[in-house]
Amino acid sequence: MSDEIWLDCDEGWPDGPVVLGVGWGVSEHLVRTAAAIAAALGQHLVCAFVDPAGYLAEWEPEHQRTALSLEPASNEEAHFPSQQLRRSLESVLGQPGETWSYRVLDGDVAKALIRLAENTDASLLVVGAGGVGALARIERLLEGSVSAALIHRQPRPVLIVPRS
């Protein structure tokens, strides 16, 4: 993409789903905000959980790869939290279908969300603001800020929803 303005106000908001990055402790406020924006834009909401302990086979050194596909190495331990999260989303949004869907991805959170946004031609990425407190600061120091990585690594608009 060139340096041109991605959103031309004369043409309206770009088509494409709204991608919502959700974590294990997702807030109802974040989910409702993203759903309301997607509905106002007339777009599908894609809720994406990224398991940072998983990884895509393509990210292994070439001499260590056991697969040539983009299929992730399975992390059985992540199935329970991702299913719990899906049930939490369903309690707020109802059953997945025409208005929303749920994806489970693996790897670096920001990279996985960027890849999903590119593959779905998303019009907007939505994430929650980072946590507060010493533990959250240490986590950001070790792993980095997902919202900062999204803002700096890809051209789509990013909405950071504060905690309610």
PDB file of C-alpha atoms in Angstrom:
ATOM      1  CA  MET A   1       0.000   0.000   0.000  1.00  0.00           C
ATOM      2  CA  SER A   2       1.335   3.450  -0.892  1.00  0.00           C
ATOM      3  CA  ASP A   3       1.392   6.521   1.326  1.00  0.00           C
ATOM      4  CA  GLU A   4      -2.006   7.614   0.043  1.00  0.00           C
ATOM      5  CA  ILE A   5      -4.806   8.095   2.537  1.00  0.00           C
ATOM      6  CA  TRP A   6      -6.465   4.720   3.036  1.00  0.00           C
ATOM      7  CA  LEU A   7      -9.857   6.157   3.906  1.00  0.00           C
ATOM      8  CA  ASP A   8     -11.287   8.534   1.329  1.00  0.00           C
ATOM      9  CA  CYS A   9     -14.222  10.284   2.994  1.00  0.00           C
ATOM     10  CA  ASP A  10     -15.924  10.772  -0.394  1.00  0.00           C
ATOM     11  CA  GLU A  11     -16.045   7.011  -0.885  1.00  0.00           C
ATOM     12  CA  GLY A  12     -17.175   6.162   2.656  1.00  0.00           C
ATOM     13  CA  TRP A  13     -15.799   3.562   5.003  1.00  0.00           C
ATOM     14  CA  PRO A  14     -14.049   0.637   3.285  1.00  0.00           C
ATOM     15  CA  ASP A  15     -15.817  -2.706   3.024  1.00  0.00           C
ATOM     16  CA  GLY A  16     -14.510  -5.577   5.050  1.00  0.00           C
ATOM     17  CA  PRO A  17     -15.149  -7.223   8.381  1.00  0.00           C
ATOM     18  CA  VAL A  18     -14.252  -5.776  11.743  1.00  0.00           C
ATOM     19  CA  VAL A  19     -11.607  -7.914  13.474  1.00  0.00           C
ATOM     20  CA  LEU A  20     -11.744  -7.994  17.270  1.00  0.00           C
ATOM     21  CA  GLY A  21      -8.758  -9.371  19.154  1.00  0.00           C
ATOM     22  CA  VAL A  22      -9.965 -11.088  22.326  1.00  0.00           C
ATOM     23  CA  GLY A  23      -7.989 -12.565  25.207  1.00  0.00           C
ATOM     24  CA  TRP A  24      -8.896 -14.966  27.983  1.00  0.00           C
ATOM     25  CA  GLY A  25     -10.217 -12.184  30.186  1.00  0.00           C
ATOM     26  CA  VAL A  26     -12.197 -10.342  27.522  1.00  0.00           C
ATOM     27  CA  SER A  27     -14.578  -7.687  28.807  1.00  0.00           C
ATOM     28  CA  GLU A  28     -18.207  -7.520  27.831  1.00  0.00           C
ATOM     29  CA  HIS A  29     -17.722  -3.789  27.197  1.00  0.00           C
ATOM     30  CA  LEU A  30     -15.070  -4.525  24.548  1.00  0.00           C
ATOM     31  CA  VAL A  31     -17.213  -7.153  22.818  1.00  0.00           C
ATOM     32  CA  ARG A  32     -20.341  -4.970  22.808  1.00  0.00           C
ATOM     33  CA  THR A  33     -18.379  -1.971  21.511  1.00  0.00           C
ATOM     34  CA  ALA A  34     -16.893  -3.952  18.614  1.00  0.00           C
ATOM     35  CA  ALA A  35     -20.264  -5.537  17.803  1.00  0.00           C
ATOM     36  CA  ALA A  36     -21.972  -2.132  17.761  1.00  0.00           C
ATOM     37  CA  ILE A  37     -19.325  -0.708  15.426  1.00  0.00           C
ATOM     38  CA  ALA A  38     -19.554  -3.701  13.082  1.00  0.00           C
ATOM     39  CA  ALA A  39     -23.357  -3.396  13.019  1.00  0.00           C
ATOM     40  CA  ALA A  40     -23.212   0.361  12.372  1.00  0.00           C
ATOM     41  CA  LEU A  41     -20.830  -0.266   9.471  1.00  0.00           C
ATOM     42  CA  GLY A  42     -22.945  -3.153   8.173  1.00  0.00           C
ATOM     43  CA  GLN A  43     -19.960  -5.504   8.496  1.00  0.00           C
ATOM     44  CA  HIS A  44     -19.310  -8.953   9.902  1.00  0.00           C
ATOM     45  CA  LEU A  45     -17.496  -9.139  13.256  1.00  0.00           C
ATOM     46  CA  VAL A  46     -14.619 -11.618  13.457  1.00  0.00           C
ATOM     47  CA  CYS A  47     -13.640 -12.330  17.068  1.00  0.00           C
ATOM     48  CA  ALA A  48     -10.128 -13.756  17.151  1.00  0.00           C
ATOM     49  CA  PHE A  49      -8.378 -15.439  20.048  1.00  0.00           C
ATOM     50  CA  VAL A  50      -4.624 -15.883  19.602  1.00  0.00           C
ATOM     51  CA  ASP A  51      -2.822 -18.565  21.571  1.00  0.00           C
ATOM     52  CA  PRO A  52       0.659 -17.106  22.017  1.00  0.00           C
ATOM     53  CA  ALA A  53       2.033 -20.525  23.017  1.00  0.00           C
ATOM     54  CA  GLY A  54       1.229 -21.935  19.573  1.00  0.00           C
ATOM     55  CA  TYR A  55       3.075 -21.147  16.380  1.00  0.00           C
ATOM     56  CA  LEU A  56       2.766 -21.611  12.651  1.00  0.00           C
ATOM     57  CA  ALA A  57       4.982 -24.238  11.081  1.00  0.00           C
ATOM     58  CA  GLU A  58       6.258 -21.707   8.533  1.00  0.00           C
ATOM     59  CA  TRP A  59       7.934 -19.730  11.342  1.00  0.00           C
ATOM     60  CA  GLU A  60      10.260 -22.604  12.236  1.00  0.00           C
ATOM     61  CA  PRO A  61      13.743 -22.582  10.707  1.00  0.00           C
ATOM     62  CA  GLU A  62      13.515 -24.292   7.320  1.00  0.00           C
ATOM     63  CA  HIS A  63      15.757 -27.202   8.326  1.00  0.00           C
ATOM     64  CA  GLN A  64      13.490 -27.934  11.349  1.00  0.00           C
ATOM     65  CA  ARG A  65      10.091 -27.751   9.649  1.00  0.00           C
ATOM     66  CA  THR A  66       7.921 -30.803   9.875  1.00  0.00           C
ATOM     67  CA  ALA A  67       5.207 -29.353   7.613  1.00  0.00           C
ATOM     68  CA  LEU A  68       5.095 -27.026   4.646  1.00  0.00           C
ATOM     69  CA  SER A  69       1.616 -25.681   5.297  1.00  0.00           C
ATOM     70  CA  LEU A  70       0.433 -22.769   7.388  1.00  0.00           C
ATOM     71  CA  GLU A  71      -1.325 -25.146   9.744  1.00  0.00           C
ATOM     72  CA  PRO A  72      -0.376 -24.460  13.341  1.00  0.00           C
ATOM     73  CA  ALA A  73       1.276 -26.975  15.573  1.00  0.00           C
ATOM     74  CA  SER A  74      -1.572 -28.138  17.804  1.00  0.00           C
ATOM     75  CA  ASN A  75      -1.617 -26.926  21.394  1.00  0.00           C
ATOM     76  CA  GLU A  76      -4.098 -29.178  23.179  1.00  0.00           C
ATOM     77  CA  GLU A  77      -3.878 -27.087  26.372  1.00  0.00           C
ATOM     78  CA  ALA A  78      -5.308 -24.060  24.529  1.00  0.00           C
ATOM     79  CA  HIS A  79      -8.534 -25.849  23.546  1.00  0.00           C
ATOM     80  CA  PHE A  80     -10.134 -25.470  26.969  1.00  0.00           C
ATOM     81  CA  PRO A  81      -9.560 -21.698  27.351  1.00  0.00           C
ATOM     82  CA  SER A  82     -10.533 -21.010  23.741  1.00  0.00           C
ATOM     83  CA  GLN A  83     -13.813 -22.926  24.167  1.00  0.00           C
ATOM     84  CA  GLN A  84     -14.510 -21.094  27.443  1.00  0.00           C
ATOM     85  CA  LEU A  85     -13.903 -17.819  25.633  1.00  0.00           C
ATOM     86  CA  ARG A  86     -16.252 -18.854  22.824  1.00  0.00           C
ATOM     87  CA  ARG A  87     -18.988 -19.527  25.380  1.00  0.00           C
ATOM     88  CA  SER A  88     -18.375 -16.085  26.914  1.00  0.00           C
ATOM     89  CA  LEU A  89     -18.703 -14.466  23.494  1.00  0.00           C
ATOM     90  CA  GLU A  90     -21.886 -16.439  22.782  1.00  0.00           C
ATOM     91  CA  SER A  91     -23.402 -15.203  26.045  1.00  0.00           C
ATOM     92  CA  VAL A  92     -22.984 -11.634  24.773  1.00  0.00           C
ATOM     93  CA  LEU A  93     -23.453 -12.023  20.999  1.00  0.00           C
ATOM     94  CA  GLY A  94     -25.594 -15.152  20.626  1.00  0.00           C
ATOM     95  CA  GLN A  95     -24.616 -17.998  18.314  1.00  0.00           C
ATOM     96  CA  PRO A  96     -21.984 -17.352  15.630  1.00  0.00           C
ATOM     97  CA  GLY A  97     -23.444 -16.920  12.192  1.00  0.00           C
ATOM     98  CA  GLU A  98     -24.262 -14.096   9.835  1.00  0.00           C
ATOM     99  CA  THR A  99     -23.256 -11.253  12.159  1.00  0.00           C
ATOM    100  CA  TRP A 100     -20.195 -12.711  13.861  1.00  0.00           C
ATOM    101  CA  SER A 101     -17.706 -15.559  13.831  1.00  0.00           C
ATOM    102  CA  TYR A 102     -14.920 -16.890  16.044  1.00  0.00           C
ATOM    103  CA  ARG A 103     -11.380 -17.813  15.055  1.00  0.00           C
ATOM    104  CA  VAL A 104      -8.601 -19.379  17.093  1.00  0.00           C
ATOM    105  CA  LEU A 105      -5.123 -18.473  15.865  1.00  0.00           C
ATOM    106  CA  ASP A 106      -1.615 -19.310  17.024  1.00  0.00           C
ATOM    107  CA  GLY A 107       1.606 -17.390  17.472  1.00  0.00           C
ATOM    108  CA  ASP A 108       2.580 -13.826  18.157  1.00  0.00           C
ATOM    109  CA  VAL A 109      -0.666 -12.000  18.919  1.00  0.00           C
ATOM    110  CA  ALA A 110      -0.039  -8.890  16.814  1.00  0.00           C
ATOM    111  CA  LYS A 111       1.333 -10.867  13.841  1.00  0.00           C
ATOM    112  CA  ALA A 112      -1.612 -13.274  13.923  1.00  0.00           C
ATOM    113  CA  LEU A 113      -4.162 -10.419  14.033  1.00  0.00           C
ATOM    114  CA  ILE A 114      -2.378  -8.630  11.189  1.00  0.00           C
ATOM    115  CA  ARG A 115      -2.377 -11.811   9.106  1.00  0.00           C
ATOM    116  CA  LEU A 116      -6.104 -12.314   9.776  1.00  0.00           C
ATOM    117  CA  ALA A 117      -6.854  -8.689   8.874  1.00  0.00           C
ATOM    118  CA  GLU A 118      -4.936  -9.065   5.608  1.00  0.00           C
ATOM    119  CA  ASN A 119      -6.575 -12.388   4.727  1.00  0.00           C
ATOM    120  CA  THR A 120     -10.097 -11.092   5.392  1.00  0.00           C
ATOM    121  CA  ASP A 121      -9.423  -7.593   4.001  1.00  0.00           C
ATOM    122  CA  ALA A 122     -10.642  -6.169   7.310  1.00  0.00           C
ATOM    123  CA  SER A 123     -11.753  -2.563   7.456  1.00  0.00           C
ATOM    124  CA  LEU A 124     -10.857  -2.123  11.132  1.00  0.00           C
ATOM    125  CA  LEU A 125      -9.002  -3.837  13.973  1.00  0.00           C
ATOM    126  CA  VAL A 126     -10.374  -3.514  17.513  1.00  0.00           C
ATOM    127  CA  VAL A 127      -8.450  -4.411  20.657  1.00  0.00           C
ATOM    128  CA  GLY A 128      -8.795  -3.657  24.339  1.00  0.00           C
ATOM    129  CA  ALA A 129      -6.487  -1.354  26.226  1.00  0.00           C
ATOM    130  CA  GLY A 130      -3.722  -3.052  28.147  1.00  0.00           C
ATOM    131  CA  GLY A 131      -4.234  -4.046  31.731  1.00  0.00           C
ATOM    132  CA  VAL A 132      -3.222  -1.975  34.721  1.00  0.00           C
ATOM    133  CA  GLY A 133      -0.908  -2.855  37.557  1.00  0.00           C
ATOM    134  CA  ALA A 134       2.561  -4.267  37.986  1.00  0.00           C
ATOM    135  CA  LEU A 135       1.834  -7.652  36.398  1.00  0.00           C
ATOM    136  CA  ALA A 136       0.403  -6.020  33.260  1.00  0.00           C
ATOM    137  CA  ARG A 137       3.436  -3.712  33.000  1.00  0.00           C
ATOM    138  CA  ILE A 138       5.805  -6.681  33.272  1.00  0.00           C
ATOM    139  CA  GLU A 139       3.840  -8.578  30.615  1.00  0.00           C
ATOM    140  CA  ARG A 140       4.031  -5.596  28.223  1.00  0.00           C
ATOM    141  CA  LEU A 141       7.748  -5.272  28.941  1.00  0.00           C
ATOM    142  CA  LEU A 142       8.351  -8.945  28.124  1.00  0.00           C
ATOM    143  CA  GLU A 143       5.896  -9.437  25.276  1.00  0.00           C
ATOM    144  CA  GLY A 144       5.297  -5.904  24.011  1.00  0.00           C
ATOM    145  CA  SER A 145       2.081  -4.021  23.497  1.00  0.00           C
ATOM    146  CA  VAL A 146      -0.296  -5.599  20.993  1.00  0.00           C
ATOM    147  CA  SER A 147      -2.006  -2.280  20.215  1.00  0.00           C
ATOM    148  CA  ALA A 148       1.339  -0.517  19.607  1.00  0.00           C
ATOM    149  CA  ALA A 149       2.473  -3.329  17.312  1.00  0.00           C
ATOM    150  CA  LEU A 150      -0.802  -3.157  15.347  1.00  0.00           C
ATOM    151  CA  ILE A 151      -0.542   0.596  14.932  1.00  0.00           C
ATOM    152  CA  HIS A 152       3.055   0.455  13.693  1.00  0.00           C
ATOM    153  CA  ARG A 153       3.031  -2.713  11.553  1.00  0.00           C
ATOM    154  CA  GLN A 154      -0.027  -2.446   9.322  1.00  0.00           C
ATOM    155  CA  PRO A 155      -2.105   0.215   7.504  1.00  0.00           C
ATOM    156  CA  ARG A 156      -5.625  -0.446   8.807  1.00  0.00           C
ATOM    157  CA  PRO A 157      -7.291   1.721  11.424  1.00  0.00           C
ATOM    158  CA  VAL A 158      -6.960   0.372  14.958  1.00  0.00           C
ATOM    159  CA  LEU A 159      -9.495   1.168  17.660  1.00  0.00           C
ATOM    160  CA  ILE A 160      -8.252   0.704  21.224  1.00  0.00           C
ATOM    161  CA  VAL A 161     -11.199   0.390  23.583  1.00  0.00           C
ATOM    162  CA  PRO A 162     -10.495   1.515  27.163  1.00  0.00           C
ATOM    163  CA  ARG A 163     -11.553  -0.607  30.085  1.00  0.00           C
ATOM    164  CA  SER A 164     -14.970   0.328  31.385  1.00  0.00           C
TER     165      SER A 164
END
